[in-house]
Amino acid sequence: IFVRNLSLLENSLLEHSSSTTATTSFLRLRALEKVTVDSTSRISADGKGYLGGNYGGGALRGRTLGNVAEGGSTMYAGGSHGGYGGRRDSGQTSGKLYGSLYEPVDLGAGGGCNGVGGNGGGAIRLEAEELVLDGILSADGLSGKESTGGAGGSLWVKVGLLRGNGSLQANVGIGKCLADYGGFGGGGGRVALYYGEASSFDLSRVT
Protein backbone atom coordinates (compact mmCIF):
# COMPACT_ATOMS: atom_id res chain seq x y z
CA ILE A 1 0.00 0.00 0.00
CA PHE A 2 1.51 3.32 -1.10
CA VAL A 3 -0.26 6.52 -0.01
CA ARG A 4 0.41 10.13 0.90
CA ASN A 5 -1.57 10.04 4.17
CA LEU A 6 -3.61 7.33 5.89
CA SER A 7 -6.03 7.76 8.80
CA LEU A 8 -7.64 4.85 10.66
CA LEU A 9 -10.52 6.23 12.73
CA GLU A 10 -13.68 5.03 14.52
CA ASN A 11 -12.92 1.33 15.00
CA SER A 12 -11.08 0.94 11.70
CA LEU A 13 -8.97 -2.17 11.05
CA LEU A 14 -6.22 -2.67 8.48
CA GLU A 15 -4.90 -6.23 8.16
CA HIS A 16 -3.45 -8.69 5.67
CA SER A 17 -4.84 -12.01 4.52
CA SER A 18 -4.60 -15.15 6.63
CA SER A 19 -2.18 -17.93 5.77
CA THR A 20 -3.28 -21.27 4.40
CA THR A 21 -1.30 -24.47 3.90
CA ALA A 22 -0.48 -23.21 0.38
CA THR A 23 -0.20 -19.41 0.67
CA THR A 24 1.13 -16.70 2.98
CA SER A 25 0.80 -12.94 3.01
CA PHE A 26 2.20 -9.80 4.65
CA LEU A 27 1.38 -6.08 4.83
CA ARG A 28 3.71 -3.35 3.59
CA LEU A 29 2.50 0.20 4.09
CA ARG A 30 4.41 3.27 2.90
CA ALA A 31 3.09 6.79 3.49
CA LEU A 32 4.85 9.84 2.11
CA GLU A 33 3.61 11.93 5.01
CA LYS A 34 1.50 10.72 7.97
CA VAL A 35 -0.19 7.58 9.27
CA THR A 36 -2.75 8.14 12.02
CA VAL A 37 -4.31 5.35 14.10
CA ASP A 38 -6.83 6.58 16.67
CA SER A 39 -7.44 4.94 20.05
CA THR A 40 -10.31 2.78 18.72
CA SER A 41 -8.44 1.46 15.66
CA ARG A 42 -5.61 -0.88 14.83
CA ILE A 43 -3.25 -2.17 12.18
CA SER A 44 -3.13 -5.87 12.87
CA ALA A 45 -1.53 -9.08 11.67
CA ASP A 46 -2.69 -11.04 14.71
CA GLY A 47 -2.95 -14.74 13.88
CA LYS A 48 -2.11 -14.18 10.22
CA GLY A 49 1.11 -16.21 10.34
CA TYR A 50 1.79 -19.92 9.96
CA LEU A 51 -1.05 -22.22 10.96
CA GLY A 52 -1.24 -24.08 14.22
CA GLY A 53 -1.75 -27.84 14.23
CA ASN A 54 -5.24 -29.31 14.24
CA TYR A 55 -5.71 -32.63 16.01
CA GLY A 56 -9.07 -33.28 14.38
CA GLY A 57 -7.62 -32.52 10.97
CA GLY A 58 -4.67 -34.88 11.44
CA ALA A 59 -2.05 -32.10 11.38
CA LEU A 60 -0.27 -32.53 14.69
CA ARG A 61 2.59 -30.09 14.11
CA GLY A 62 2.38 -26.34 13.83
CA ARG A 63 3.66 -24.93 10.55
CA THR A 64 6.92 -22.99 10.50
CA LEU A 65 9.37 -21.09 8.27
CA GLY A 66 8.72 -21.92 4.63
CA ASN A 67 5.09 -22.78 5.44
CA VAL A 68 5.97 -26.37 6.21
CA ALA A 69 5.05 -28.70 9.06
CA GLU A 70 8.44 -30.44 9.06
CA GLY A 71 10.53 -28.95 11.86
CA GLY A 72 7.50 -27.24 13.41
CA SER A 73 6.30 -27.56 16.98
CA THR A 74 5.05 -30.93 18.14
CA MET A 75 1.80 -31.70 19.99
CA TYR A 76 2.75 -30.31 23.39
CA ALA A 77 4.88 -27.32 22.34
CA GLY A 78 4.16 -23.74 21.34
CA GLY A 79 5.41 -22.18 18.11
CA SER A 80 8.78 -20.38 17.88
CA HIS A 81 10.11 -17.34 16.01
CA GLY A 82 12.19 -14.72 17.88
CA GLY A 83 11.98 -16.83 21.03
CA TYR A 84 11.26 -20.49 21.72
CA GLY A 85 7.76 -21.68 22.50
CA GLY A 86 7.11 -23.50 25.74
CA ARG A 87 7.09 -27.29 25.74
CA ARG A 88 5.95 -30.04 28.07
CA ASP A 89 9.23 -31.98 28.25
CA SER A 90 12.40 -32.92 26.36
CA GLY A 91 10.40 -35.28 24.17
CA GLN A 92 8.71 -32.29 22.54
CA THR A 93 10.19 -29.66 20.23
CA SER A 94 9.02 -26.10 19.64
CA GLY A 95 11.03 -25.74 16.42
CA LYS A 96 13.93 -23.43 15.61
CA LEU A 97 14.42 -19.69 15.94
CA TYR A 98 14.60 -17.67 12.70
CA GLY A 99 14.28 -14.19 11.26
CA SER A 100 16.22 -10.93 11.33
CA LEU A 101 16.73 -8.84 14.45
CA TYR A 102 17.11 -5.65 12.37
CA GLU A 103 14.78 -6.17 9.39
CA PRO A 104 12.12 -8.66 10.53
CA VAL A 105 9.75 -9.84 7.81
CA ASP A 106 8.93 -13.43 8.77
CA LEU A 107 5.68 -14.88 10.04
CA GLY A 108 5.42 -16.50 13.46
CA ALA A 109 5.16 -20.29 13.68
CA GLY A 110 1.96 -22.04 14.71
CA GLY A 111 1.59 -24.02 17.92
CA GLY A 112 1.51 -27.79 17.91
CA CYS A 113 -1.77 -29.42 18.74
CA ASN A 114 -3.48 -31.60 21.23
CA GLY A 115 -6.57 -29.59 20.26
CA VAL A 116 -6.21 -26.70 17.81
CA GLY A 117 -2.86 -24.92 18.07
CA GLY A 118 -2.81 -21.12 17.83
CA ASN A 119 -1.69 -19.53 14.57
CA GLY A 120 1.46 -17.44 14.54
CA GLY A 121 1.45 -13.67 14.05
CA GLY A 122 1.77 -12.17 10.58
CA ALA A 123 4.18 -9.51 9.32
CA ILE A 124 3.88 -5.74 8.89
CA ARG A 125 6.37 -3.27 7.45
CA LEU A 126 5.45 0.40 7.89
CA GLU A 127 7.31 3.49 6.66
CA ALA A 128 6.14 7.09 7.11
CA GLU A 129 7.42 10.56 7.90
CA GLU A 130 5.10 10.61 10.91
CA LEU A 131 3.21 7.92 12.83
CA VAL A 132 0.53 9.09 15.26
CA LEU A 133 -0.28 5.88 17.10
CA ASP A 134 -3.00 6.05 19.72
CA GLY A 135 -4.31 2.60 18.83
CA ILE A 136 -2.50 -0.69 18.33
CA LEU A 137 0.02 -1.91 15.75
CA SER A 138 0.33 -5.65 16.30
CA ALA A 139 1.43 -9.01 14.97
CA ASP A 140 0.50 -11.25 17.90
CA GLY A 141 0.30 -15.02 17.90
CA LEU A 142 -3.07 -16.55 18.78
CA SER A 143 -3.92 -18.63 21.81
CA GLY A 144 -4.62 -22.31 21.32
CA LYS A 145 -8.02 -23.93 21.70
CA GLU A 146 -7.37 -26.59 24.31
CA SER A 147 -3.83 -26.51 22.96
CA THR A 148 -0.60 -24.52 22.55
CA GLY A 149 -0.06 -20.93 21.42
CA GLY A 150 1.42 -19.51 18.24
CA ALA A 151 4.55 -17.35 18.10
CA GLY A 152 4.49 -13.60 17.60
CA GLY A 153 5.13 -12.32 14.08
CA SER A 154 7.15 -9.34 12.76
CA LEU A 155 6.91 -5.55 12.93
CA TRP A 156 9.42 -3.45 10.99
CA VAL A 157 8.68 0.24 11.48
CA LYS A 158 10.67 3.20 10.18
CA VAL A 159 9.38 6.73 10.85
CA GLY A 160 10.71 10.25 11.25
CA LEU A 161 8.38 11.20 14.13
CA LEU A 162 6.58 8.77 16.43
CA ARG A 163 3.98 10.06 18.87
CA GLY A 164 0.78 8.98 20.60
CA ASN A 165 -0.40 6.76 23.44
CA GLY A 166 -0.70 3.46 21.60
CA SER A 167 1.40 0.31 21.47
CA LEU A 168 3.49 -1.79 19.08
CA GLN A 169 3.56 -5.50 19.82
CA ALA A 170 4.40 -8.94 18.46
CA ASN A 171 3.40 -10.95 21.50
CA VAL A 172 2.97 -14.66 22.09
CA GLY A 173 -0.20 -16.68 21.90
CA ILE A 174 -1.10 -18.14 25.28
CA GLY A 175 -1.47 -21.89 25.70
CA LYS A 176 -4.91 -22.86 26.96
CA CYS A 177 -5.83 -26.33 28.09
CA LEU A 178 -7.93 -27.73 30.93
CA ALA A 179 -5.58 -30.70 31.21
CA ASP A 180 -2.20 -30.08 32.86
CA TYR A 181 -0.16 -31.34 29.92
CA GLY A 182 -1.27 -29.26 26.95
CA GLY A 183 -1.30 -25.51 27.50
CA PHE A 184 2.11 -24.12 26.49
CA GLY A 185 2.61 -20.62 25.11
CA GLY A 186 4.31 -19.60 21.89
CA GLY A 187 7.59 -17.70 21.60
CA GLY A 188 7.89 -13.96 21.10
CA GLY A 189 8.00 -12.29 17.72
CA ARG A 190 10.41 -9.66 16.39
CA VAL A 191 9.99 -5.87 16.47
CA ALA A 192 12.43 -3.42 14.83
CA LEU A 193 11.56 0.24 15.40
CA TYR A 194 13.58 3.04 13.78
CA TYR A 195 12.69 6.67 14.45
CA GLY A 196 14.15 10.16 14.30
CA GLU A 197 12.12 11.55 17.23
CA ALA A 198 9.95 9.74 19.77
CA SER A 199 10.12 11.86 22.90
CA SER A 200 6.31 11.95 23.18
CA PHE A 201 5.88 8.17 22.86
CA ASP A 202 6.29 5.72 25.75
CA LEU A 203 8.77 3.17 24.38
CA SER A 204 7.88 0.72 27.15
CA ARG A 205 4.76 0.10 25.07
CA VAL A 206 6.87 -1.61 22.42
CA THR A 207 6.77 -5.34 23.19
mmCIF file with all atom_site columns, C-alpha atoms in Angstrom, residues 4 7 19 36-37 51 66 84 87 105 107-108 149 151 155-156 170 182:
data_model
loop_
_atom_site.group_PDB
_atom_site.id
_atom_site.type_symbol
_atom_site.label_atom_id
_atom_site.label_alt_id
_atom_site.label_comp_id
_atom_site.label_asym_id
_atom_site.label_entity_id
_atom_site.label_seq_id
_atom_site.pdbx_PDB_ins_code
_atom_site.Cartn_x
_atom_site.Cartn_y
_atom_site.Cartn_z
_atom_site.occupancy
_atom_site.B_iso_or_equiv
_atom_site.pdbx_formal_charge
_atom_site.auth_seq_id
_atom_site.auth_comp_id
_atom_site.auth_asym_id
_atom_site.auth_atom_id
_atom_site.pdbx_PDB_model_num
ATOM 1  C CA . ARG A 1 4   ? 0.410  10.132  0.901  1.00 0.00 ? 4   ARG A CA 1
ATOM 2  C CA . SER A 1 7   ? -6.029 7.761   8.801  1.00 0.00 ? 7   SER A CA 1
ATOM 3  C CA . SER A 1 19  ? -2.179 -17.927 5.774  1.00 0.00 ? 19  SER A CA 1
ATOM 4  C CA . THR A 1 36  ? -2.752 8.144   12.019 1.00 0.00 ? 36  THR A CA 1
ATOM 5  C CA . VAL A 1 37  ? -4.312 5.354   14.105 1.00 0.00 ? 37  VAL A CA 1
ATOM 6  C CA . LEU A 1 51  ? -1.047 -22.215 10.955 1.00 0.00 ? 51  LEU A CA 1
ATOM 7  C CA . GLY A 1 66  ? 8.723  -21.917 4.628  1.00 0.00 ? 66  GLY A CA 1
ATOM 8  C CA . TYR A 1 84  ? 11.260 -20.486 21.725 1.00 0.00 ? 84  TYR A CA 1
ATOM 9  C CA . ARG A 1 87  ? 7.091  -27.294 25.737 1.00 0.00 ? 87  ARG A CA 1
ATOM 10 C CA . VAL A 1 105 ? 9.752  -9.842  7.812  1.00 0.00 ? 105 VAL A CA 1
ATOM 11 C CA . LEU A 1 107 ? 5.678  -14.876 10.044 1.00 0.00 ? 107 LEU A CA 1
ATOM 12 C CA . GLY A 1 108 ? 5.416  -16.502 13.461 1.00 0.00 ? 108 GLY A CA 1
ATOM 13 C CA . GLY A 1 149 ? -0.057 -20.931 21.423 1.00 0.00 ? 149 GLY A CA 1
ATOM 14 C CA . ALA A 1 151 ? 4.549  -17.351 18.100 1.00 0.00 ? 151 ALA A CA 1
ATOM 15 C CA . LEU A 1 155 ? 6.908  -5.548  12.927 1.00 0.00 ? 155 LEU A CA 1
ATOM 16 C CA . TRP A 1 156 ? 9.424  -3.448  10.994 1.00 0.00 ? 156 TRP A CA 1
ATOM 17 C CA . ALA A 1 170 ? 4.402  -8.940  18.462 1.00 0.00 ? 170 ALA A CA 1
ATOM 18 C CA . GLY A 1 182 ? -1.270 -29.256 26.948 1.00 0.00 ? 182 GLY A CA 1
#
